[in-house]
Amino acid sequence: MRRAGLPWVGWALGGLFAAFLLLPTLTLLARGLGADFLATLRSPAVLDALRVSLWTTSVTLLVTVLTGTPLAFVLARREFPGRALLDALLDLPVVLPPVVAGLGLLLTFGRGGLLGPGLELAGVSLAFSPAAVVLAQLFTAAPFYLRAAKAGFASVDRDAEAAALTDGAGRWGAFRFVTWPLAFPFLLEGLVLTWARALGEFGATILFAGSLQGRTRTVTLAIYSALDSELGPALVLSAVMVMVAFTVLLTVRVLAARRARLGA
């Protein structure tokens, strides 16, 4: 039996497109993972950027789980007027240009913004601070967790929860021992995507938090800053980002495959 296949032109075009996608990444790795990789990785500018990124993304994940989980549960399980509109609005940061997101944060939480005077009276200054980095990451990245968590809670078998309630587990017990474990693969996948998006955030951060070394200069901002002076740190940090991105993609695919096996 003959199988359908592409003509040689299709193979050639596909190969050119694959090369276009692969060559920049491979070039970054080849240049970044050079003989000076470890020495540059230990430089103060690179270490400061890694430290700021690790700390801020960790706080972003913690806030995302604590606040996003109950919201995702409500959106997945409850019907109320305006639910579809709210759901769409909460997804908006996913497609919103990061610079627009940063401007919105600045106009809301900046010194002259909507909440700025009240925050200033309380002695709180958010713009151009580490807290601004967290807010920028939270605004642009948390919707990825929210979407995954909604799908996870919606996929849980209600009969299993009902059985737990019948056995006297209580609502919190049913959520802790039935709903949460069954939805956990979705939640973990959402956390991985959220962390990756927060780590790569640039536009909203530079507009709302600035680029202060050791305070608000994350990995992506450090790469941009290094391009004006010394290329070495930019290459090393770019190589690190490529390796992190590949690890994240591999993790997400493993989690998705595991989730598919459990659902089969």
Coordinates of C-alpha atoms in Angstrom, one line a residue:
M1 CA 0.0 0.0 0.0
R2 CA 1.4 3.4 -1.0
R3 CA 1.6 6.0 1.7
A4 CA 0.9 9.7 1.2
G5 CA 4.0 11.9 1.4
L6 CA 5.4 15.3 0.7
P7 CA 7.2 16.1 -2.6
W8 CA 10.9 17.1 -2.3
V9 CA 10.0 20.8 -2.3
G10 CA 7.9 20.3 0.8
W11 CA 10.9 18.5 2.5
A12 CA 13.2 21.3 1.5
L13 CA 10.9 24.1 2.7
G14 CA 10.3 22.2 6.0
G15 CA 14.1 21.8 6.4
L16 CA 14.7 25.5 5.8
F17 CA 12.1 26.4 8.4
A18 CA 13.5 24.0 11.0
A19 CA 17.0 25.4 10.4
F20 CA 15.6 28.9 10.8
L21 CA 14.2 28.0 14.2
L22 CA 17.2 25.9 15.4
L23 CA 20.2 28.0 14.2
P24 CA 19.8 31.1 16.5
T25 CA 19.4 28.8 19.5
L26 CA 22.4 26.7 18.6
T27 CA 24.4 29.8 18.0
L28 CA 23.5 31.2 21.4
L29 CA 24.6 27.9 23.1
A30 CA 27.8 27.7 21.1
R31 CA 28.8 31.3 21.9
G32 CA 27.5 31.3 25.5
L33 CA 29.0 28.0 26.6
G34 CA 32.5 29.0 25.8
A35 CA 35.7 28.8 27.9
D36 CA 34.7 31.8 29.9
F37 CA 31.3 30.5 30.8
L38 CA 32.0 29.6 34.5
A39 CA 34.1 32.7 35.1
T40 CA 31.4 35.0 33.6
L41 CA 28.7 33.1 35.5
R42 CA 30.4 34.0 38.8
S43 CA 30.6 37.7 38.0
P44 CA 28.6 40.1 40.3
A45 CA 26.3 41.3 37.5
V46 CA 25.3 37.8 36.5
L47 CA 24.9 36.5 40.0
D48 CA 22.9 39.6 41.0
A49 CA 20.5 39.0 38.0
L50 CA 20.1 35.3 38.8
R51 CA 19.5 36.1 42.5
V52 CA 16.9 38.7 41.7
S53 CA 15.1 36.5 39.2
L54 CA 15.1 33.4 41.6
W55 CA 13.8 35.4 44.5
T56 CA 11.1 37.3 42.6
T57 CA 9.8 34.3 40.7
S58 CA 9.6 32.3 43.9
V59 CA 7.5 35.0 45.5
T60 CA 5.4 35.2 42.3
L61 CA 4.7 31.4 42.4
L62 CA 3.8 31.5 46.1
V63 CA 1.3 34.4 45.6
T64 CA -0.1 32.7 42.5
V65 CA -0.8 29.4 44.3
L66 CA -2.3 31.1 47.4
T67 CA -4.6 33.5 45.5
G68 CA -5.0 31.8 42.1
T69 CA -6.1 28.3 43.4
P70 CA -9.3 29.4 45.2
L71 CA -10.2 31.7 42.2
A72 CA -9.6 28.8 39.7
F73 CA -11.8 26.5 41.8
V74 CA -14.6 29.0 41.9
L75 CA -14.4 29.6 38.2
A76 CA -14.3 25.9 37.4
R77 CA -17.2 24.9 39.8
R78 CA -19.6 27.8 40.2
E79 CA -22.0 29.4 37.8
F80 CA -22.8 33.1 38.3
P81 CA -23.7 36.2 36.3
G82 CA -20.8 37.6 34.3
R83 CA -18.6 34.5 34.8
A84 CA -17.7 34.2 31.1
L85 CA -16.8 37.9 30.9
L86 CA -14.7 37.6 34.1
D87 CA -13.0 34.5 32.7
A88 CA -12.1 36.3 29.5
L89 CA -10.8 39.4 31.4
L90 CA -8.6 37.3 33.6
D91 CA -7.1 35.7 30.5
L92 CA -6.4 39.0 28.9
P93 CA -2.8 39.4 30.3
V94 CA -1.8 36.3 28.3
V95 CA -2.3 38.2 25.0
L96 CA -1.7 41.7 26.2
P97 CA 1.6 43.3 25.1
P98 CA 4.0 43.3 28.1
V99 CA 4.7 47.0 27.7
V100 CA 1.0 47.7 27.8
A101 CA 0.8 45.6 31.0
G102 CA 3.6 47.6 32.5
L103 CA 1.9 50.9 31.7
G104 CA -1.3 49.7 33.3
L105 CA 0.6 48.7 36.5
L106 CA 2.3 52.1 36.6
L107 CA -0.9 54.0 36.1
T108 CA -2.5 51.9 38.9
F109 CA 0.2 51.5 41.5
G110 CA 2.7 54.3 40.6
R111 CA 3.1 57.4 42.7
G112 CA 0.8 59.4 40.5
G113 CA -1.5 56.4 39.6
L114 CA -4.9 55.4 40.7
L115 CA -3.8 53.9 44.0
G116 CA -0.6 55.8 44.3
P117 CA -1.6 58.5 46.7
G118 CA -3.3 56.1 49.1
L119 CA -0.2 53.8 49.1
E120 CA 2.0 56.8 49.7
L121 CA 0.0 57.8 52.7
A122 CA 0.5 54.3 54.0
G123 CA 4.2 54.6 53.5
V124 CA 4.2 52.1 50.6
S125 CA 6.1 52.7 47.4
L126 CA 5.8 50.0 44.8
A127 CA 7.1 51.4 41.5
F128 CA 10.8 50.7 40.8
S129 CA 11.2 48.3 43.7
P130 CA 11.5 44.5 44.0
A131 CA 7.8 44.4 44.8
A132 CA 7.2 46.0 41.4
V133 CA 9.1 43.1 39.7
V134 CA 6.8 40.6 41.5
L135 CA 3.7 42.5 40.5
A136 CA 4.8 42.6 36.9
Q137 CA 5.5 38.9 36.9
L138 CA 2.3 38.1 38.7
F139 CA 0.2 40.1 36.2
T140 CA 1.7 38.6 33.1
A141 CA 2.4 35.0 34.3
A142 CA -0.3 34.1 36.8
P143 CA -3.0 33.6 34.2
F144 CA -1.2 30.5 32.9
Y145 CA -1.6 28.9 36.3
L146 CA -5.2 30.0 36.5
R147 CA -6.0 28.4 33.1
A148 CA -4.4 25.1 34.0
A149 CA -5.9 25.0 37.5
K150 CA -9.4 25.6 36.1
A151 CA -8.9 22.7 33.7
G152 CA -7.7 20.6 36.6
F153 CA -10.6 21.3 38.9
A154 CA -13.1 20.8 36.1
S155 CA -11.6 17.4 35.3
V156 CA -12.1 16.0 38.8
D157 CA -14.8 13.3 39.0
R158 CA -17.6 14.7 41.2
D159 CA -18.6 11.2 42.2
A160 CA -15.2 10.7 43.9
E161 CA -15.7 13.9 45.9
A162 CA -19.3 12.8 46.8
A163 CA -18.0 9.5 48.0
A164 CA -15.5 11.2 50.3
L165 CA -18.2 13.5 51.7
T166 CA -20.4 10.4 52.3
D167 CA -17.6 8.8 54.2
G168 CA -17.5 11.9 56.5
A169 CA -14.4 13.6 55.1
G170 CA -16.0 17.1 55.1
R171 CA -15.5 19.7 52.4
W172 CA -12.0 20.5 53.3
G173 CA -11.0 16.9 53.7
A174 CA -12.6 16.0 50.3
F175 CA -10.7 18.9 48.7
R176 CA -7.4 18.0 50.4
F177 CA -7.5 14.2 49.8
V178 CA -9.5 13.9 46.6
T179 CA -9.8 17.1 44.6
W180 CA -6.3 18.4 45.1
P181 CA -4.4 15.2 44.3
L182 CA -6.5 14.5 41.2
A183 CA -6.0 18.1 39.9
F184 CA -2.4 18.3 40.9
P185 CA -0.9 17.3 37.5
F186 CA -2.7 20.3 35.9
L187 CA -1.6 22.6 38.8
L188 CA 2.0 21.5 38.5
E189 CA 2.0 22.1 34.7
G190 CA 0.5 25.5 35.3
L191 CA 3.1 26.4 37.9
V192 CA 5.9 25.4 35.5
L193 CA 4.5 27.5 32.7
T194 CA 3.9 30.4 35.2
W195 CA 7.5 30.3 36.4
A196 CA 8.9 30.2 32.9
R197 CA 6.8 33.2 31.8
A198 CA 7.8 35.1 35.0
L199 CA 11.4 34.3 34.4
G200 CA 11.3 35.6 30.9
E201 CA 9.3 38.8 31.7
F202 CA 10.8 42.0 30.3
G203 CA 8.5 44.7 29.0
A204 CA 6.2 45.2 32.0
T205 CA 9.2 44.9 34.4
I206 CA 11.4 47.5 32.8
L207 CA 8.5 50.0 32.6
F208 CA 7.1 49.4 36.1
A209 CA 10.2 48.3 38.0
G210 CA 13.2 49.7 36.1
S211 CA 16.5 48.0 35.8
L212 CA 18.5 48.5 39.1
Q213 CA 21.3 46.0 39.6
G214 CA 20.8 43.9 42.7
R215 CA 17.2 45.2 43.1
T216 CA 15.0 45.0 40.0
R217 CA 17.4 43.8 37.3
T218 CA 16.3 40.3 36.4
V219 CA 18.0 38.0 33.9
T220 CA 16.2 39.4 30.9
L221 CA 17.0 43.0 31.9
A222 CA 20.6 42.1 32.6
I223 CA 20.9 40.6 29.1
Y224 CA 19.5 43.8 27.6
S225 CA 21.8 46.0 29.8
A226 CA 24.9 44.0 28.9
L227 CA 24.4 44.5 25.2
D228 CA 25.4 48.2 25.7
S229 CA 28.7 47.4 27.4
E230 CA 30.1 43.8 27.5
L231 CA 28.6 41.0 25.5
G232 CA 30.0 38.2 27.7
P233 CA 27.3 38.3 30.5
A234 CA 24.6 38.6 27.8
L235 CA 25.8 35.5 26.1
V236 CA 26.2 33.5 29.3
L237 CA 22.7 34.5 30.6
S238 CA 21.2 33.8 27.2
A239 CA 22.7 30.3 27.2
V240 CA 21.3 29.8 30.7
M241 CA 17.9 30.9 29.6
V242 CA 18.0 28.5 26.6
M243 CA 18.8 25.6 28.9
V244 CA 16.1 26.6 31.3
A245 CA 13.5 27.0 28.5
F246 CA 14.4 23.5 27.2
T247 CA 14.1 22.0 30.6
V248 CA 10.7 23.7 31.1
L249 CA 9.4 22.4 27.8
L250 CA 10.6 18.9 28.5
T251 CA 9.0 19.0 32.0
V252 CA 5.7 20.2 30.6
R253 CA 5.6 17.5 28.0
V254 CA 6.4 14.8 30.6
L255 CA 3.7 16.1 32.8
A256 CA 1.2 16.2 29.9
A257 CA 2.1 12.6 28.9
R258 CA 1.7 11.5 32.5
R259 CA -1.7 13.3 32.7
A260 CA -2.8 11.6 29.5
R261 CA -1.8 8.1 30.9
L262 CA -3.7 8.8 34.1
G263 CA -6.8 9.9 32.2
A264 CA -6.7 6.9 29.9

